[in-house]
mmCIF file of C-alpha atoms in Angstrom:
data_model
loop_
_atom_site.group_PDB
_atom_site.id
_atom_site.type_symbol
_atom_site.label_atom_id
_atom_site.label_comp_id
_atom_site.label_asym_id
_atom_site.label_seq_id
_atom_site.Cartn_x
_atom_site.Cartn_y
_atom_site.Cartn_z
ATOM 1 C CA ASP A 1 0.013 0.041 0.192
ATOM 2 C CA GLY A 2 1.304 3.197 -0.761
ATOM 3 C CA GLY A 3 0.917 6.350 1.677
ATOM 4 C CA ILE A 4 3.111 8.315 4.388
ATOM 5 C CA THR A 5 3.813 7.095 7.266
ATOM 6 C CA GLN A 6 5.232 9.443 10.310
ATOM 7 C CA SER A 7 6.281 8.372 13.530
ATOM 8 C CA PRO A 8 5.997 8.895 16.725
ATOM 9 C CA LYS A 9 2.332 9.310 16.627
ATOM 10 C CA TYR A 10 3.339 11.002 20.111
ATOM 11 C CA LEU A 11 6.392 12.140 21.412
ATOM 12 C CA PHE A 12 7.052 14.165 24.847
ATOM 13 C CA ARG A 13 9.912 16.686 24.858
ATOM 14 C CA LYS A 14 12.073 18.019 27.990
ATOM 15 C CA GLU A 15 12.505 21.630 27.927
ATOM 16 C CA GLY A 16 16.114 21.998 25.935
ATOM 17 C CA GLN A 17 16.053 18.895 24.012
ATOM 18 C CA ASN A 18 16.074 18.476 20.292
ATOM 19 C CA VAL A 19 13.597 15.867 18.888
ATOM 20 C CA THR A 20 13.233 14.392 15.311
ATOM 21 C CA LEU A 21 9.966 13.830 13.692
ATOM 22 C CA SER A 22 10.356 11.237 11.069
ATOM 23 C CA CYS A 23 8.139 11.501 7.947
ATOM 24 C CA GLU A 24 8.441 8.705 5.483
ATOM 25 C CA GLN A 25 6.271 8.321 1.423
ATOM 26 C CA ASN A 26 6.529 5.467 -0.858
ATOM 27 C CA LEU A 27 4.362 7.501 -3.187
ATOM 28 C CA ASN A 28 7.430 8.546 -5.539
ATOM 29 C CA HIS A 29 6.242 11.719 -4.538
ATOM 30 C CA ASP A 30 8.918 14.958 -5.567
ATOM 31 C CA ALA A 31 7.548 17.144 -2.949
ATOM 32 C CA MET A 32 7.194 17.224 0.152
ATOM 33 C CA TYR A 33 6.097 19.761 3.017
ATOM 34 C CA TRP A 34 5.972 19.934 7.072
ATOM 35 C CA TYR A 35 3.010 21.792 8.934
ATOM 36 C CA ARG A 36 2.556 22.959 12.171
ATOM 37 C CA GLN A 37 -1.445 22.690 13.431
ATOM 38 C CA ASP A 38 -2.360 24.545 16.935
ATOM 39 C CA PRO A 39 -5.153 23.299 18.704
ATOM 40 C CA GLY A 40 -8.582 25.167 16.980
ATOM 41 C CA GLN A 41 -6.519 26.672 14.664
ATOM 42 C CA GLY A 42 -5.358 26.328 10.693
ATOM 43 C CA LEU A 43 -1.981 24.898 9.122
ATOM 44 C CA ARG A 44 1.020 26.957 8.678
ATOM 45 C CA LEU A 45 4.298 26.164 6.762
ATOM 46 C CA ILE A 46 7.473 25.589 8.427
ATOM 47 C CA TYR A 47 9.657 23.822 5.455
ATOM 48 C CA TYR A 48 8.482 22.309 2.203
ATOM 49 C CA SER A 49 11.015 20.438 -0.252
ATOM 50 C CA GLN A 50 10.821 20.219 -4.138
ATOM 51 C CA ILE A 51 13.733 17.863 -4.860
ATOM 52 C CA VAL A 52 16.589 15.848 -2.915
ATOM 53 C CA ASN A 53 19.040 17.868 -0.948
ATOM 54 C CA ASP A 54 17.231 21.092 -1.602
ATOM 55 C CA PHE A 55 14.345 22.878 0.817
ATOM 56 C CA GLN A 56 13.100 25.697 1.812
ATOM 57 C CA LYS A 57 11.560 27.260 4.789
ATOM 58 C CA GLY A 58 8.128 28.504 5.179
ATOM 59 C CA ASP A 59 6.031 31.030 7.071
ATOM 60 C CA ILE A 60 7.084 29.648 10.636
ATOM 61 C CA ALA A 61 10.824 28.372 10.211
ATOM 62 C CA GLU A 62 12.436 29.508 13.347
ATOM 63 C CA GLY A 63 13.536 26.601 15.660
ATOM 64 C CA TYR A 64 13.062 23.919 12.929
ATOM 65 C CA SER A 65 15.578 21.955 11.013
ATOM 66 C CA VAL A 66 14.642 19.702 8.201
ATOM 67 C CA SER A 67 17.011 17.432 5.433
ATOM 68 C CA ARG A 68 16.211 16.070 2.057
ATOM 69 C CA GLU A 69 19.064 13.333 1.820
ATOM 70 C CA LYS A 70 16.744 10.300 0.039
ATOM 71 C CA LYS A 71 13.136 11.322 -1.753
ATOM 72 C CA GLU A 72 11.198 9.071 0.800
ATOM 73 C CA SER A 73 12.123 10.758 3.798
ATOM 74 C CA PHE A 74 12.169 14.261 5.118
ATOM 75 C CA PRO A 75 12.528 14.235 8.873
ATOM 76 C CA LEU A 76 12.012 17.255 10.802
ATOM 77 C CA THR A 77 14.273 18.151 14.031
ATOM 78 C CA VAL A 78 12.613 20.468 16.855
ATOM 79 C CA THR A 79 15.291 22.304 18.338
ATOM 80 C CA SER A 80 15.958 24.060 21.493
ATOM 81 C CA ALA A 81 15.183 26.809 19.982
ATOM 82 C CA GLN A 82 11.669 26.755 19.229
ATOM 83 C CA LYS A 83 9.911 27.720 22.639
ATOM 84 C CA ASN A 84 6.864 26.741 22.372
ATOM 85 C CA PRO A 85 6.747 23.127 20.136
ATOM 86 C CA THR A 86 3.890 21.664 21.719
ATOM 87 C CA ALA A 87 1.669 21.355 18.766
ATOM 88 C CA PHE A 88 0.210 18.490 15.731
ATOM 89 C CA TYR A 89 2.667 17.723 12.876
ATOM 90 C CA LEU A 90 1.713 17.057 9.598
ATOM 91 C CA CYS A 91 3.585 15.749 6.889
ATOM 92 C CA ALA A 92 2.428 15.898 3.581
ATOM 93 C CA SER A 93 3.572 14.951 -0.268
ATOM 94 C CA SER A 94 2.660 15.913 -3.522
ATOM 95 C CA ILE A 95 3.637 14.701 -7.325
ATOM 96 C CA VAL A 96 4.867 18.309 -8.580
ATOM 97 C CA LYS A 97 5.075 21.128 -6.700
ATOM 98 C CA TRP A 98 1.671 22.226 -5.370
ATOM 99 C CA ASN A 99 -0.805 19.766 -6.743
ATOM 100 C CA GLU A 100 -2.866 17.795 -4.498
ATOM 101 C CA GLN A 101 -1.011 17.137 -1.203
ATOM 102 C CA PHE A 102 -1.416 13.958 0.402
ATOM 103 C CA PHE A 103 -1.039 13.958 4.717
ATOM 104 C CA GLY A 104 0.465 11.385 7.083
ATOM 105 C CA PRO A 105 -1.020 10.961 10.313
ATOM 106 C CA GLY A 106 0.734 13.204 12.021
ATOM 107 C CA THR A 107 2.762 13.661 15.303
ATOM 108 C CA ARG A 108 1.518 14.857 18.810
ATOM 109 C CA LEU A 109 4.303 16.741 20.261
ATOM 110 C CA THR A 110 3.889 17.931 24.408
ATOM 111 C CA VAL A 111 6.760 19.657 25.946
ATOM 112 C CA LEU A 112 7.041 18.282 29.664
ATOM 113 C CA GLU B 1 -1.290 40.486 0.559
ATOM 114 C CA LEU B 2 -1.811 36.432 -0.219
ATOM 115 C CA LYS B 3 -4.983 35.795 1.659
ATOM 116 C CA VAL B 4 -7.709 32.636 1.842
ATOM 117 C CA GLU B 5 -10.836 33.606 3.896
ATOM 118 C CA GLN B 6 -13.248 30.772 5.056
ATOM 119 C CA ASN B 7 -16.921 31.758 6.096
ATOM 120 C CA PRO B 8 -18.496 30.855 8.019
ATOM 121 C CA LEU B 9 -15.530 29.227 11.092
ATOM 122 C CA PHE B 10 -18.412 27.687 12.818
ATOM 123 C CA LEU B 11 -21.343 26.309 11.491
ATOM 124 C CA SER B 12 -23.829 24.493 13.872
ATOM 125 C CA MET B 13 -26.467 23.039 11.808
ATOM 126 C CA GLN B 14 -29.233 20.104 12.294
ATOM 127 C CA GLU B 15 -29.642 16.808 10.047
ATOM 128 C CA GLY B 16 -31.465 16.917 7.014
ATOM 129 C CA LYS B 17 -30.904 20.997 6.159
ATOM 130 C CA ASN B 18 -28.647 22.483 3.314
ATOM 131 C CA TYR B 19 -25.565 24.552 4.039
ATOM 132 C CA THR B 20 -22.880 26.244 1.801
ATOM 133 C CA ILE B 21 -19.364 27.147 3.225
ATOM 134 C CA TYR B 22 -17.715 29.880 1.116
ATOM 135 C CA CYS B 23 -13.732 30.236 0.301
ATOM 136 C CA ASN B 24 -12.696 33.625 -1.297
ATOM 137 C CA TYR B 25 -9.132 33.903 -1.941
ATOM 138 C CA SER B 26 -7.174 37.116 -2.693
ATOM 139 C CA THR B 27 -5.198 36.726 -6.328
ATOM 140 C CA THR B 28 -5.116 34.905 -9.575
ATOM 141 C CA SER B 29 -5.680 31.306 -9.163
ATOM 142 C CA ASP B 30 -7.447 28.242 -10.851
ATOM 143 C CA ARG B 31 -6.010 25.335 -8.449
ATOM 144 C CA LEU B 32 -8.088 25.155 -5.347
ATOM 145 C CA TYR B 33 -8.554 21.835 -2.722
ATOM 146 C CA TRP B 34 -10.658 20.779 -0.199
ATOM 147 C CA TYR B 35 -9.858 18.723 2.830
ATOM 148 C CA ARG B 36 -11.317 17.402 5.746
ATOM 149 C CA GLN B 37 -10.003 16.746 9.082
ATOM 150 C CA ASP B 38 -11.912 14.683 11.837
ATOM 151 C CA PRO B 39 -10.933 16.035 15.500
ATOM 152 C CA GLY B 40 -7.453 14.739 16.741
ATOM 153 C CA LYS B 41 -6.714 13.346 12.851
ATOM 154 C CA SER B 42 -4.917 14.130 9.849
ATOM 155 C CA LEU B 43 -6.364 15.689 6.604
ATOM 156 C CA GLU B 44 -8.070 13.890 3.955
ATOM 157 C CA SER B 45 -8.329 15.341 0.275
ATOM 158 C CA LEU B 46 -12.073 15.651 -0.946
ATOM 159 C CA PHE B 47 -11.869 17.853 -3.775
ATOM 160 C CA VAL B 48 -9.419 19.406 -6.508
ATOM 161 C CA LEU B 49 -10.469 21.920 -8.682
ATOM 162 C CA LEU B 50 -8.337 22.988 -11.379
ATOM 163 C CA SER B 51 -10.510 25.191 -14.063
ATOM 164 C CA ASN B 52 -13.349 28.000 -13.669
ATOM 165 C CA GLY B 53 -16.313 26.390 -13.725
ATOM 166 C CA ALA B 54 -15.329 22.988 -12.427
ATOM 167 C CA VAL B 55 -18.005 21.381 -10.257
ATOM 168 C CA LYS B 56 -17.261 17.969 -8.094
ATOM 169 C CA GLN B 57 -19.514 16.131 -6.503
ATOM 170 C CA GLU B 58 -18.825 13.176 -3.950
ATOM 171 C CA GLY B 59 -22.316 11.999 -1.629
ATOM 172 C CA ARG B 60 -23.594 14.707 -0.330
ATOM 173 C CA LEU B 61 -20.764 17.488 -1.074
ATOM 174 C CA MET B 62 -20.484 19.417 -3.517
ATOM 175 C CA ALA B 63 -17.813 21.833 -4.626
ATOM 176 C CA SER B 64 -17.386 24.426 -7.129
ATOM 177 C CA LEU B 65 -14.936 27.395 -8.557
ATOM 178 C CA ASP B 66 -15.454 30.570 -10.033
ATOM 179 C CA THR B 67 -12.068 31.657 -10.841
ATOM 180 C CA LYS B 68 -13.191 34.764 -11.911
ATOM 181 C CA ALA B 69 -15.109 35.955 -8.673
ATOM 182 C CA ARG B 70 -12.019 34.207 -6.650
ATOM 183 C CA LEU B 71 -14.497 32.157 -4.989
ATOM 184 C CA SER B 72 -14.908 28.706 -3.875
ATOM 185 C CA THR B 73 -18.239 26.716 -2.289
ATOM 186 C CA LEU B 74 -18.458 23.606 -0.414
ATOM 187 C CA HIS B 75 -22.312 22.853 -0.135
ATOM 188 C CA ILE B 76 -23.761 20.207 2.019
ATOM 189 C CA THR B 77 -27.295 18.577 0.736
ATOM 190 C CA ALA B 78 -29.492 17.135 3.698
ATOM 191 C CA ALA B 79 -26.705 17.124 5.855
ATOM 192 C CA VAL B 80 -25.908 13.948 8.071
ATOM 193 C CA HIS B 81 -24.207 13.304 11.605
ATOM 194 C CA ASP B 82 -21.259 11.781 9.985
ATOM 195 C CA LEU B 83 -20.248 14.910 8.038
ATOM 196 C CA SER B 84 -19.344 16.645 11.153
ATOM 197 C CA ALA B 85 -15.816 17.346 10.837
ATOM 198 C CA THR B 86 -13.731 20.745 9.875
ATOM 199 C CA TYR B 87 -13.312 21.434 6.384
ATOM 200 C CA PHE B 88 -10.453 23.347 4.986
ATOM 201 C CA CYS B 89 -9.618 25.021 1.452
ATOM 202 C CA ALA B 90 -6.218 25.908 0.157
ATOM 203 C CA VAL B 91 -5.205 27.963 -2.790
ATOM 204 C CA ASP B 92 -2.207 27.386 -5.223
ATOM 205 C CA MET B 93 -2.127 31.434 -6.266
ATOM 206 C CA ASP B 94 -0.044 32.461 -8.965
ATOM 207 C CA ASP B 95 1.753 35.126 -6.505
ATOM 208 C CA SER B 96 2.293 32.710 -4.127
ATOM 209 C CA ASN B 97 5.949 31.493 -5.112
ATOM 210 C CA TYR B 98 4.672 27.734 -4.872
ATOM 211 C CA GLN B 99 3.039 28.009 -1.504
ATOM 212 C CA LEU B 100 -0.514 26.174 -1.050
ATOM 213 C CA ILE B 101 -2.426 29.437 1.049
ATOM 214 C CA TRP B 102 -4.730 27.554 3.701
ATOM 215 C CA GLY B 103 -8.375 28.972 4.460
ATOM 216 C CA ALA B 104 -8.676 28.717 8.723
ATOM 217 C CA GLY B 105 -11.093 26.022 8.486
ATOM 218 C CA THR B 106 -14.839 25.671 9.289
ATOM 219 C CA LYS B 107 -15.682 23.693 11.880
ATOM 220 C CA LEU B 108 -18.985 22.013 11.428
ATOM 221 C CA ILE B 109 -21.246 20.386 13.560
ATOM 222 C CA ILE B 110 -24.061 18.515 12.651
ATOM 223 C CA LYS B 111 -26.960 17.555 15.625
ATOM 224 C CA PRO B 112 -29.201 14.526 14.878
#
């Protein structure tokens, strides 16, 4: 089955820790995206990547970092510089830039 | 400013009634997407509208796009409880540097 997987489903972070959220897709999509969603709110773009070894900042990139070493994988690191990281994180992919985006199940991050 | 405005943001309605959600956007585009999100879950693609006058229907939901008015509508016919969710529109605008611009979402509650 083709799809997008995210892990873990739930993640707890202590103050000052970096954590990495995994996103993998087997849809052979070129473009991948990371969004943040706060409770009751819409989506905000963190980073996006159109091809391997290239990525661009979205609207709220501060305190986050990404890599795109393989077409299938786009991990997101939430660094200690992100002061309020508690949120629902969604990864998405699309065939070409900005065609229909398909979403993973999400990772819920909580700061302890 | 690139903006997508949905209204209403919250809608409570009775089963069996009809209603329309509106999605207005600020600049030219002929590519608009509707998504559904259930509480605590990820986003599911509902409709892809790729040209002026496009109309798509799935069950009790029908989406349309008027690029001249920069308006899309999501019409619900004879609502049922299972349609309770948050609905997002997203627009791929010509001026958006290849980003999808998201509406804030419409939370729909359908009471039996």
